XYZ file of C-alpha atoms in Angstrom:
675
model
C 105.965 116.171 150.534
C 109.643 116.698 150.135
C 110.019 113.350 148.961
C 107.582 114.091 146.100
C 109.113 117.450 145.389
C 112.602 115.818 145.025
C 111.409 112.866 142.713
C 109.377 115.354 140.570
C 112.495 117.552 140.143
C 115.046 114.539 139.659
C 116.707 114.763 136.366
C 115.764 113.611 133.903
C 112.020 114.138 134.699
C 110.238 110.974 135.339
C 106.857 112.050 136.653
C 104.367 112.221 133.813
C 102.487 115.521 134.822
C 106.104 117.081 135.095
C 106.937 115.880 131.657
C 103.885 117.026 129.868
C 104.197 120.327 131.691
C 107.602 121.202 130.518
C 106.642 120.177 126.872
C 103.642 122.482 127.231
C 106.009 125.354 128.361
C 108.254 124.880 125.465
C 105.633 124.723 123.054
C 104.173 127.891 124.458
C 107.318 129.906 125.288
C 109.455 128.531 122.480
C 108.065 130.974 119.478
C 108.019 133.856 122.197
C 111.655 133.256 122.782
C 113.090 132.530 119.346
C 110.795 135.066 117.276
C 112.886 138.072 118.446
C 115.987 136.202 117.429
C 114.794 135.780 113.977
C 114.728 132.044 114.539
C 111.775 130.218 113.095
C 109.371 128.244 115.552
C 109.781 125.171 113.911
C 113.618 125.621 114.082
C 113.064 126.733 117.929
C 111.460 123.472 118.800
C 114.261 121.338 117.440
C 116.691 123.632 119.403
C 114.684 123.371 122.514
C 114.772 119.526 121.939
C 118.446 119.815 122.168
C 118.762 121.540 125.046
C 116.624 119.772 127.264
C 117.227 116.316 125.824
C 119.732 113.565 126.852
C 122.564 115.058 124.945
C 121.875 118.665 126.455
C 121.136 119.252 130.011
C 119.249 115.851 130.244
C 116.004 117.275 131.792
C 114.015 115.289 129.628
C 114.782 111.512 128.382
C 113.330 110.529 125.016
C 110.713 108.216 126.862
C 107.815 106.524 125.305
C 105.643 109.479 125.111
C 107.913 110.970 122.782
C 108.345 107.852 120.730
C 104.418 107.741 120.362
C 103.678 111.381 120.182
C 106.648 112.015 117.750
C 105.720 109.179 115.567
C 102.169 110.235 115.517
C 103.302 113.826 114.731
C 105.086 112.926 111.444
C 102.148 110.880 110.393
C 100.080 113.905 111.429
C 102.372 116.128 109.418
C 102.227 114.072 106.076
C 98.268 113.830 106.403
C 98.032 117.246 106.651
C 100.094 117.936 103.693
C 98.074 115.805 101.589
C 94.646 116.630 103.077
C 95.285 120.644 102.658
C 96.105 120.011 98.904
C 93.524 121.140 96.395
C 92.806 117.896 94.286
C 92.229 119.996 91.031
C 95.707 121.579 91.461
C 97.183 118.324 92.301
C 95.926 116.721 89.023
C 96.836 119.578 87.190
C 100.266 119.490 88.390
C 100.739 115.677 89.176
C 103.246 115.261 86.036
C 105.259 118.029 87.026
C 105.299 116.667 90.664
C 106.246 113.335 89.501
C 109.358 114.551 87.425
C 110.406 116.597 90.234
C 110.430 113.693 92.603
C 112.620 111.810 89.976
C 114.953 114.380 90.118
C 115.171 115.028 93.814
C 115.871 111.251 94.104
C 118.168 110.615 91.121
C 120.431 113.578 91.725
C 121.035 113.106 95.593
C 121.291 109.362 94.791
C 124.022 109.883 92.078
C 125.757 112.596 94.018
C 125.651 110.530 97.348
C 127.045 107.206 95.640
C 129.755 108.900 93.863
C 130.620 111.365 96.849
C 130.349 108.427 99.654
C 132.847 106.273 97.523
C 135.392 108.961 96.963
C 135.096 110.668 100.450
C 134.658 107.907 102.719
C 136.246 104.925 100.548
C 133.017 102.738 101.479
C 131.615 99.849 99.943
C 128.768 99.975 97.134
C 126.241 98.936 99.555
C 127.070 101.459 102.199
C 127.475 104.171 99.441
C 123.949 103.344 98.322
C 122.500 103.381 101.861
C 124.198 106.847 102.499
C 122.657 107.894 99.181
C 119.122 106.852 100.070
C 119.401 109.202 103.148
C 120.392 112.188 101.016
C 117.499 111.262 98.559
C 114.876 110.787 101.295
C 113.225 113.985 103.045
C 110.581 115.061 105.246
C 108.156 117.984 104.930
C 109.428 119.493 108.400
C 108.797 123.198 107.039
C 105.346 122.203 105.557
C 103.549 124.106 108.499
C 105.120 127.364 107.155
C 103.762 126.803 103.759
C 100.491 126.203 105.382
C 100.572 129.384 107.621
C 101.411 131.485 104.546
C 98.182 129.989 102.681
C 100.435 128.341 100.018
C 99.186 124.987 100.188
C 97.846 125.206 96.529
C 100.448 127.065 94.983
C 102.159 125.338 92.262
C 105.533 125.076 93.860
C 104.183 123.625 96.963
C 101.952 121.039 95.153
C 104.825 119.884 93.011
C 107.160 119.812 96.007
C 104.660 117.638 98.018
C 104.084 115.360 95.042
C 107.725 115.147 94.459
C 108.140 114.121 98.093
C 106.146 110.895 98.084
C 108.061 109.934 94.795
C 111.347 110.399 96.251
C 110.648 109.059 99.839
C 108.955 105.843 98.168
C 111.933 105.061 95.545
C 114.343 105.880 98.639
C 112.691 103.584 101.191
C 112.393 100.852 98.555
C 116.211 101.390 97.716
C 116.952 101.051 101.351
C 114.884 97.832 101.831
C 116.551 96.230 98.971
C 120.135 97.226 99.995
C 119.660 96.095 103.582
C 117.974 92.797 102.007
C 121.096 92.045 99.904
C 123.411 92.791 102.925
C 121.615 90.244 104.912
C 120.890 87.608 102.221
C 124.019 88.575 99.776
C 121.937 88.658 96.760
C 119.282 90.501 95.125
C 115.661 89.013 95.220
C 113.469 89.983 92.377
C 110.688 88.086 93.677
C 110.477 90.234 96.926
C 110.356 93.289 94.960
C 107.582 92.141 92.761
C 105.648 91.173 95.932
C 106.335 94.454 97.306
C 104.922 96.080 94.437
C 101.791 93.944 94.065
C 101.152 94.330 97.921
C 101.321 98.201 97.220
C 98.731 98.079 94.248
C 96.427 96.125 96.552
C 96.900 98.595 99.447
C 96.399 101.634 97.216
C 93.012 99.784 95.906
C 91.667 98.729 99.279
C 92.346 101.984 100.984
C 91.132 104.110 97.964
C 87.924 102.320 97.860
C 87.165 101.230 101.223
C 87.929 104.773 103.118
C 85.553 106.895 100.907
C 82.635 104.256 101.692
C 83.318 104.299 105.319
C 83.465 107.968 105.667
C 80.465 108.684 103.785
C 78.605 106.193 105.732
C 79.919 107.400 109.129
C 79.192 111.060 108.266
C 75.798 110.468 107.270
C 74.975 109.003 110.499
C 77.142 110.449 112.912
C 77.063 114.374 113.108
C 79.084 114.596 116.337
C 82.141 116.719 115.544
C 84.347 115.003 118.112
C 83.480 111.632 116.823
C 84.198 112.627 113.129
C 87.714 113.933 114.038
C 88.418 110.336 115.951
C 87.116 108.687 112.865
C 89.453 110.453 110.744
C 92.404 110.114 113.081
C 91.503 106.378 113.184
C 91.511 106.060 109.299
C 94.887 107.746 109.120
C 96.656 105.431 111.626
C 94.984 102.391 110.431
C 96.449 103.340 106.908
C 99.743 104.086 108.449
C 99.942 100.899 110.124
C 98.671 98.731 107.195
C 101.385 100.128 105.131
C 103.991 99.299 107.499
C 102.416 95.658 107.458
C 102.978 95.294 103.747
C 106.613 96.762 103.951
C 106.134 100.418 103.117
C 107.038 103.061 105.494
C 104.132 104.413 107.912
C 104.355 108.296 106.447
C 103.516 107.043 102.917
C 100.332 105.406 104.390
C 99.534 108.602 106.169
C 99.897 110.855 102.793
C 98.017 108.352 100.906
C 95.107 108.544 103.507
C 95.080 112.437 103.343
C 94.771 112.270 99.359
C 91.848 109.649 99.714
C 90.125 111.624 102.487
C 90.832 115.164 100.819
C 87.324 116.035 99.682
C 85.673 114.774 102.841
C 87.485 117.497 104.782
C 86.553 120.881 103.202
C 89.050 123.448 104.220
C 86.306 125.842 105.781
C 84.833 123.298 107.964
C 84.986 122.579 111.651
C 86.455 119.231 111.306
C 89.643 120.890 109.204
C 89.978 123.505 112.125
C 89.968 120.634 114.880
C 92.640 118.564 112.721
C 94.893 121.783 112.282
C 94.537 122.824 116.085
C 95.662 119.542 117.484
C 98.194 118.924 114.848
C 99.867 122.044 115.275
C 99.321 122.491 119.092
C 100.718 119.166 120.214
C 101.457 116.364 117.590
C 103.735 118.400 115.503
C 105.707 120.113 118.126
C 106.085 116.891 120.217
C 107.692 115.566 116.982
C 110.526 118.365 116.473
C 111.102 118.406 120.063
C 111.662 114.470 119.900
C 113.976 115.095 116.728
C 116.033 117.514 118.630
C 116.420 115.011 121.429
C 118.105 112.651 119.086
C 120.830 114.991 118.168
C 124.200 114.686 119.870
C 125.929 118.116 119.252
C 128.932 116.740 120.973
C 129.918 114.364 118.532
C 131.201 117.240 116.295
C 133.845 117.814 119.001
C 135.132 114.245 119.391
C 137.730 114.518 116.417
C 138.374 116.092 113.112
C 136.769 112.716 111.483
C 133.397 113.376 112.605
C 133.360 117.052 111.790
C 134.696 115.982 108.308
C 132.240 113.350 107.800
C 129.369 115.583 109.035
C 130.376 118.571 106.715
C 130.641 116.180 103.817
C 127.256 114.589 104.510
C 125.687 118.106 104.886
C 127.108 119.680 102.000
C 126.316 116.647 99.547
C 122.768 116.362 100.859
C 121.914 120.102 100.697
C 123.772 120.539 97.547
C 122.129 117.834 95.744
C 118.695 118.889 96.684
C 119.631 122.428 95.632
C 120.741 121.219 92.096
C 117.426 119.281 91.721
C 115.426 122.252 92.516
C 117.240 124.373 90.176
C 117.025 121.840 87.292
C 113.262 121.485 88.289
C 112.941 125.571 88.086
C 114.182 125.475 84.612
C 112.762 122.234 83.303
C 109.008 123.125 84.587
C 109.097 126.885 83.800
C 108.966 127.892 87.493
C 110.337 131.179 89.357
C 113.366 131.837 91.356
C 110.594 132.068 94.454
C 109.205 128.593 93.441
C 112.616 127.138 93.392
C 113.514 128.297 96.753
C 110.276 127.115 98.272
C 110.519 123.543 96.654
C 114.329 123.387 97.846
C 113.310 124.432 101.247
C 110.514 121.862 101.583
C 113.014 118.938 100.075
C 115.773 120.066 102.125
C 114.534 118.806 105.652
C 115.219 115.383 106.931
C 114.083 113.565 109.798
C 111.856 110.122 109.907
C 113.167 108.529 106.812
C 116.757 109.744 106.974
C 116.725 108.825 110.910
C 115.403 105.377 109.759
C 117.972 104.797 107.154
C 120.726 105.620 109.596
C 119.760 103.698 112.435
C 118.925 100.621 110.067
C 122.317 100.930 108.384
C 124.106 101.311 111.840
C 122.294 98.233 113.251
C 123.506 96.111 110.323
C 127.105 97.242 110.389
C 126.782 99.082 107.074
C 127.835 102.631 108.542
C 130.383 103.505 111.224
C 129.860 105.201 114.204
C 131.392 108.233 112.734
C 129.043 108.098 109.872
C 126.238 107.728 112.433
C 127.098 110.553 114.459
C 127.467 112.884 110.930
C 124.086 111.764 109.748
C 122.696 113.103 113.082
C 124.355 116.602 112.558
C 123.629 116.542 108.879
C 119.683 116.052 109.934
C 119.935 119.223 112.441
C 121.624 121.491 109.890
C 119.215 120.296 106.986
C 116.191 121.003 109.466
C 117.313 124.411 110.256
C 118.220 125.446 106.519
C 114.738 123.840 105.246
C 112.829 126.025 107.638
C 114.778 129.435 107.239
C 114.710 128.750 103.494
C 110.959 127.875 103.289
C 109.912 130.720 105.505
C 111.836 133.277 103.535
C 110.606 132.150 100.153
C 107.148 131.581 101.254
C 107.035 135.281 102.518
C 108.373 136.618 99.344
C 105.945 134.364 97.199
C 102.918 135.499 99.174
C 103.878 138.982 98.922
C 104.327 138.405 95.115
C 100.897 136.491 94.861
C 99.128 139.314 97.016
C 100.452 142.290 94.730
C 99.069 140.101 91.800
C 95.858 139.704 93.436
C 95.669 143.398 94.309
C 96.628 144.669 90.358
C 94.055 142.388 89.415
C 91.327 143.875 92.013
C 92.291 147.478 90.922
C 91.961 146.567 87.276
C 88.407 145.478 87.610
C 85.668 146.788 89.302
C 85.263 145.174 92.888
C 82.206 143.370 93.609
C 80.505 143.652 96.894
C 81.126 140.410 98.949
C 77.699 138.512 99.950
C 75.775 139.663 103.068
C 74.485 136.263 104.126
C 71.039 135.689 106.082
C 70.388 132.080 107.291
C 66.557 131.689 108.301
C 66.256 129.030 110.575
C 63.401 127.356 112.840
C 64.392 123.545 112.906
C 67.521 122.357 114.939
C 67.440 119.235 112.526
C 68.460 121.352 109.542
C 70.005 124.590 111.027
C 73.378 123.114 111.012
C 73.344 122.098 107.509
C 71.707 125.470 106.354
C 74.500 127.538 107.867
C 77.260 125.003 106.300
C 75.747 125.454 102.917
C 76.030 129.295 103.403
C 79.807 128.935 104.607
C 80.593 126.733 101.654
C 78.960 129.066 99.025
C 80.842 131.972 100.785
C 83.905 133.678 99.029
C 86.913 133.038 101.318
C 87.922 136.856 101.287
C 84.276 137.885 102.537
C 84.529 139.269 106.010
C 80.958 140.371 106.199
C 79.238 138.623 109.434
C 76.718 136.038 108.703
C 73.164 136.935 110.190
C 71.554 133.934 111.866
C 67.776 134.547 111.989
C 64.914 132.924 114.003
C 61.400 134.678 113.388
C 58.499 133.529 115.324
C 54.951 134.527 115.696
C 53.915 132.725 118.605
C 54.776 132.756 122.593
C 54.337 128.960 122.624
C 57.317 127.867 124.659
C 57.901 124.858 122.585
C 57.976 126.773 119.408
C 60.498 129.336 121.278
C 62.623 126.554 122.423
C 62.937 124.740 119.185
C 63.848 127.980 117.330
C 66.275 128.806 119.899
C 68.074 125.327 119.452
C 68.080 125.901 115.781
C 69.657 129.491 116.260
C 72.351 127.843 118.645
C 73.421 125.116 116.111
C 73.493 127.538 113.329
C 75.753 129.921 115.457
C 78.071 127.098 116.614
C 78.368 125.881 112.962
C 79.625 129.370 111.889
C 81.836 129.667 114.822
C 83.476 126.264 114.355
C 85.073 127.908 111.261
C 85.978 131.091 113.025
C 83.209 133.273 111.158
C 81.698 135.968 112.824
C 78.012 135.376 113.015
C 75.080 137.797 114.493
C 72.116 135.840 115.964
C 68.634 137.722 115.906
C 65.532 136.247 117.309
C 62.431 138.334 116.171
C 58.675 138.341 116.833
C 56.460 139.084 113.982
C 52.778 138.519 112.968
C 53.999 137.596 109.592
C 57.307 135.666 109.371
C 57.953 136.809 105.779
C 57.569 140.616 106.825
C 60.218 139.497 109.683
C 62.442 138.176 107.328
C 62.477 141.017 104.849
C 62.575 143.585 107.456
C 65.918 142.036 108.519
C 67.287 141.811 105.408
C 66.747 145.554 104.843
C 68.282 146.369 108.260
C 71.593 144.063 107.578
C 71.370 144.852 103.609
C 71.543 141.101 103.057
C 72.214 139.921 99.577
C 71.688 136.418 99.988
C 68.872 134.606 102.089
C 69.173 131.263 102.796
C 66.227 128.881 104.173
C 65.119 125.330 104.337
C 63.274 124.129 101.267
C 59.494 123.717 102.316
C 58.282 120.320 103.173
C 54.613 119.660 101.797
C 52.246 118.643 104.393
C 49.081 117.635 102.238
C 48.283 116.862 98.750
C 47.123 120.327 98.180
C 50.240 122.006 99.481
C 52.304 123.665 96.827
C 56.043 122.847 96.178
C 57.487 126.118 97.687
C 54.570 126.557 100.301
C 52.664 129.652 100.965
C 55.429 131.545 103.133
C 58.260 131.138 100.298
C 55.874 132.324 97.354
C 55.243 135.484 99.687
C 58.903 135.829 100.207
C 59.702 135.615 96.310
C 57.116 138.559 95.880
C 58.364 140.384 98.627
C 61.969 140.626 97.987
C 64.408 140.502 94.953
C 67.539 139.326 97.004
C 69.013 136.152 95.789
C 67.309 133.088 97.601
C 68.586 129.803 98.111
C 66.266 126.939 99.522
C 68.069 124.217 100.703
C 67.051 120.487 101.697
C 70.105 117.650 102.044
C 69.418 114.303 103.252
C 73.181 113.888 103.797
C 75.860 116.148 105.035
C 76.695 118.389 102.415
C 80.429 117.799 102.728
C 79.910 114.269 101.481
C 78.144 115.215 98.121
C 79.396 113.305 95.331
C 78.510 115.719 92.368
C 76.873 118.835 91.907
C 74.256 119.131 88.946
C 72.970 122.550 87.991
C 69.838 122.963 86.074
C 70.072 126.442 84.235
C 67.078 127.904 82.635
C 67.292 129.500 79.028
C 68.489 133.316 79.064
C 69.675 132.990 82.516
C 72.741 135.214 81.599
C 70.342 138.339 81.208
C 69.226 138.162 84.856
C 70.946 140.569 87.124
C 72.223 137.857 89.798
C 73.512 135.624 87.202
C 77.126 135.933 87.907
C 76.712 136.017 91.666
C 75.002 132.564 91.754
C 77.853 131.132 89.361
C 80.334 132.398 91.875
C 78.444 130.779 94.672
C 78.404 127.622 92.952
C 81.992 127.977 92.172
C 82.842 128.707 95.977
C 81.034 125.619 96.952
C 82.619 123.294 94.364
C 85.797 124.322 95.279
C 85.210 123.705 99.151
C 83.812 120.193 98.347
C 86.344 119.242 95.655
C 83.363 117.680 93.682
C 82.560 117.860 90.192
C 79.989 120.172 88.939
C 77.782 119.394 85.689
C 75.983 122.137 84.399
C 72.668 121.249 82.453
C 72.477 124.424 80.390
C 71.695 125.716 76.748
C 74.645 126.280 74.550
C 74.501 130.166 74.760
C 74.196 130.058 78.524
C 76.923 127.336 78.911
C 79.502 129.807 77.365
C 78.704 132.547 79.749
C 79.047 130.360 82.766
C 82.554 129.243 81.586
C 83.536 132.729 81.083
C 82.926 133.554 84.542
C 84.453 130.543 86.270
C 87.621 131.248 84.164
C 87.803 135.101 84.785
C 87.150 134.336 88.763
C 89.932 131.502 88.642
C 87.670 128.895 90.066
C 89.899 125.731 90.023
C 87.339 123.117 90.001
C 86.172 120.235 87.824
C 83.129 121.353 85.813
C 81.751 119.976 82.447
C 78.441 120.971 80.520
C 75.599 118.715 79.168
C 73.803 120.844 76.687
C 70.040 121.197 76.700
C 67.855 121.825 73.925
C 64.433 121.381 75.195
C 62.502 120.623 78.429
C 62.924 116.715 77.609
C 66.591 116.761 77.597
C 66.386 118.072 81.461
C 64.118 115.215 82.276
C 66.492 112.622 80.660
C 69.513 114.089 82.439
C 67.881 114.387 85.789
C 66.919 110.641 85.789
C 70.805 109.952 86.336
C 70.934 111.791 89.627
C 72.340 109.599 92.493
C 71.487 109.749 96.116
C 75.032 111.410 96.768
C 74.601 113.895 94.354
C 73.337 117.317 94.899
C 70.701 118.923 92.501
C 70.843 122.624 92.100
C 67.867 124.162 90.052
C 68.189 127.804 89.113
C 64.553 129.270 89.158
C 62.902 132.178 87.589
C 60.591 134.701 89.246
C 57.537 135.060 87.233
C 57.898 137.999 84.908
C 61.330 137.790 84.748
C 63.689 137.326 81.571
C 64.269 133.742 82.190
C 60.983 132.668 82.917
C 59.205 130.397 80.671
C 56.609 127.561 80.504
C 59.419 125.169 81.765
C 59.903 127.580 84.646
C 56.212 126.826 85.479
C 56.461 123.130 85.426
C 59.732 122.979 87.225
C 58.083 123.117 90.941
C 55.364 120.465 90.324
C 58.237 118.320 88.557
C 60.536 118.596 91.502
C 57.669 117.803 93.802
C 56.694 114.613 92.011
C 60.023 113.391 91.185
C 62.441 114.347 93.401
C 61.061 114.387 96.941
C 64.024 112.314 98.173
C 66.961 113.761 96.646
C 69.281 116.418 97.851
C 68.174 119.747 96.254
C 68.696 123.604 96.248
C 66.444 125.749 94.405
C 67.964 129.078 93.650
C 66.136 132.267 92.656
C 68.677 134.826 91.545
C 68.610 138.681 92.374
C 66.300 140.466 90.099
C 66.271 144.334 89.083
C 69.457 145.337 90.442
C 68.357 144.464 94.179
C-alpha cells in the first residue's frame, strides 16, 4: 500500500489516474481561483500549466496525453470557430476578412524582417522565419467571443476569416524558407505542387463530407454516434491536410466550414460539441501550452530578456497596427478593432511549430528560441485580456441597441408552442421543428402533449414513449419543456383545452397519413382541429432529419399578407432558415413577396432568400416539379372563409396528396381573427 502511495505521489506524476485527476482539478478550480484576481480563465489555464509543468514545480510532465489532447484541443478550437460562424455573415464579410488577413500577415512580416535584421543581425532566411512567427496567430481567445454570443459579429467573422488567410500564408512562407535552407534554392515546382494539392483537397472534402454527413444523419439518429462521426470527419480532414503539406489546423477549420450547416446552433449535437471541447480538449490544450513555457530563461541573461522583449513588442505592435489600419479601411468601430486585435494577437500552435522547426534546422539561436517562448506567453495573456474587455463592451453596445429597437417598436409576444405527439418515430422530429422555428430570445416553455382516448396498454406505452422522445429533444438544447398526458374521449377537444390552458399560440402536429382511398389529405381529426381553434397550426412530415434539409420552398397563397398571422409564420420560417443555414425560396405573388421581404428585412433575418413570382396556379405546378428529395416544401394554407381562401386553396390538399406523398412537407395554417 505504501509502495503504491509513494509511486502515485512521485513527481512528476506518472500514474494515469493521478495525472487526469490533477488536470480535472485544474480545469475545475482554475477559474474559481483566478476569477477573483481578474485573470481570465483562459489565461489561468496557461499560468496553471506553467506552475505544474516541467519548468515550474515539475508536478506534471508533458507526456503523450498532453501531446494528444493538446493537439486535438487546438484542432477543436479551430473547428468550433468555423462551425459557430453564420455562413451568411461569413459570405457577407468574406472580402473584408480576406483583406484583413492580408493586412495582418503583411505588416507583421515586413516589421519582422526589418526588425530582426536590425535588432539581431541575423540572415535574411532567419529574419523571414521569425517574421512568419509574428504573422501567424492562433484563436486562443475565441472561447471568450463564443461565451459573449459574438460569433456572428462583423469583427469576429472578419478576424476568423483573416486568421485562416494569415496562417495559411505564414505556413507556406515557413515551409518555403525551410526548403530553401535545406536545398539552397527556391523550388517553383514544389510551390505549384502544394497549390494543386490544396485545390484538390478543398474539392474532395467540400464535396465528399456533405454527402457522407447527409447519408449518415438520415440513417443514424443516435446523438452519440453523430458526435463521433463529426469528430471523425474533423480529424480526418486535419490528417489529410497534414499529408498534403498543410497544417492540420487549416484542415480542422475547413471541415468546420463544410459541416457548418449540418450542425445548427440550437441542436443537441452542437451542445455536445461545445461541452466536450470547453470541458476537456481546449483546457487541456491551454494547460499544455503553459507547460511548454520556461519562464526561467528570462533571467538567464540580458540577451534573452532583450530578445524576448523585442520579439514581443514587434509581434504585438505589428498586429495592433494591422487591426488599426483594418478598422479605418473597413469602416469599423474602436470596439471592433480591439476585438480583432485580441483575436489575432494570440500565439500558440503555428508559432510554436515555426520556433521548433527553426531551432531544429539551426536557423534560430537558443536565445531566440527562449525569447519566442516568452513571447507566446505574453501574447496569449494580452490576447485573452483584450478580447474579454472588447467583447464585454461590444456586447453591452449591441444589447443597448437591441433594447432601443425593442423600445421603439411594439414588442410582440413570443410564441407559446404546443407539440402534440403520439408516435415515437416522429416525436423527436416534431420537437426539433418546433425548436428550430423558435425565436432565440423566447423564454416560454414548450408544451409536449400526448392525448389518448383509450386505456389500451399498447396505446399508452407508445404515447408515453413519444412524449419521452419529444421531451429529450428539447432538453438536449437546454429548453424548458412541460410534458402533459391527457385522457379525453375526443382528441381534438383534449388538444384545444390544453391550448387554452397554456395560452399556446403555435400547435405543431404530425401530418396525417392516409389509411385508405377515401381518406382525406388532412384526416378527420385535423379538419376538426382547424374548425375548433384559430391558432397557428403546423403539420409536419419529414422523411429526412430536418437539419439535413437542402432548401426550403414556401408556397404562399394570394392575399396572404392580409391574414392576422402573416408576420408570425414569416418569422417562424426566418428562424428555421437561420438555424439550418439553408436557402429559402418563396413561391409568392408579386404584391405578397414585397411584404415578406419587408418583414425579413425589418426583423434582420440574415438568411439567403429569393422569390419566384406566381401569376396563376399553373406556375405553382411548374415550380413544384423542381422539388428534390432533400428539399422541404412548406405550404401556407388558408382556412375556409378566410381572406386568402380561393379555389386554389380548395385544390391544394388533393394536389399534395397526389404528387407529394414522398416529399418532406409542412402545411401551415396561420392564426385567424386575432386569436
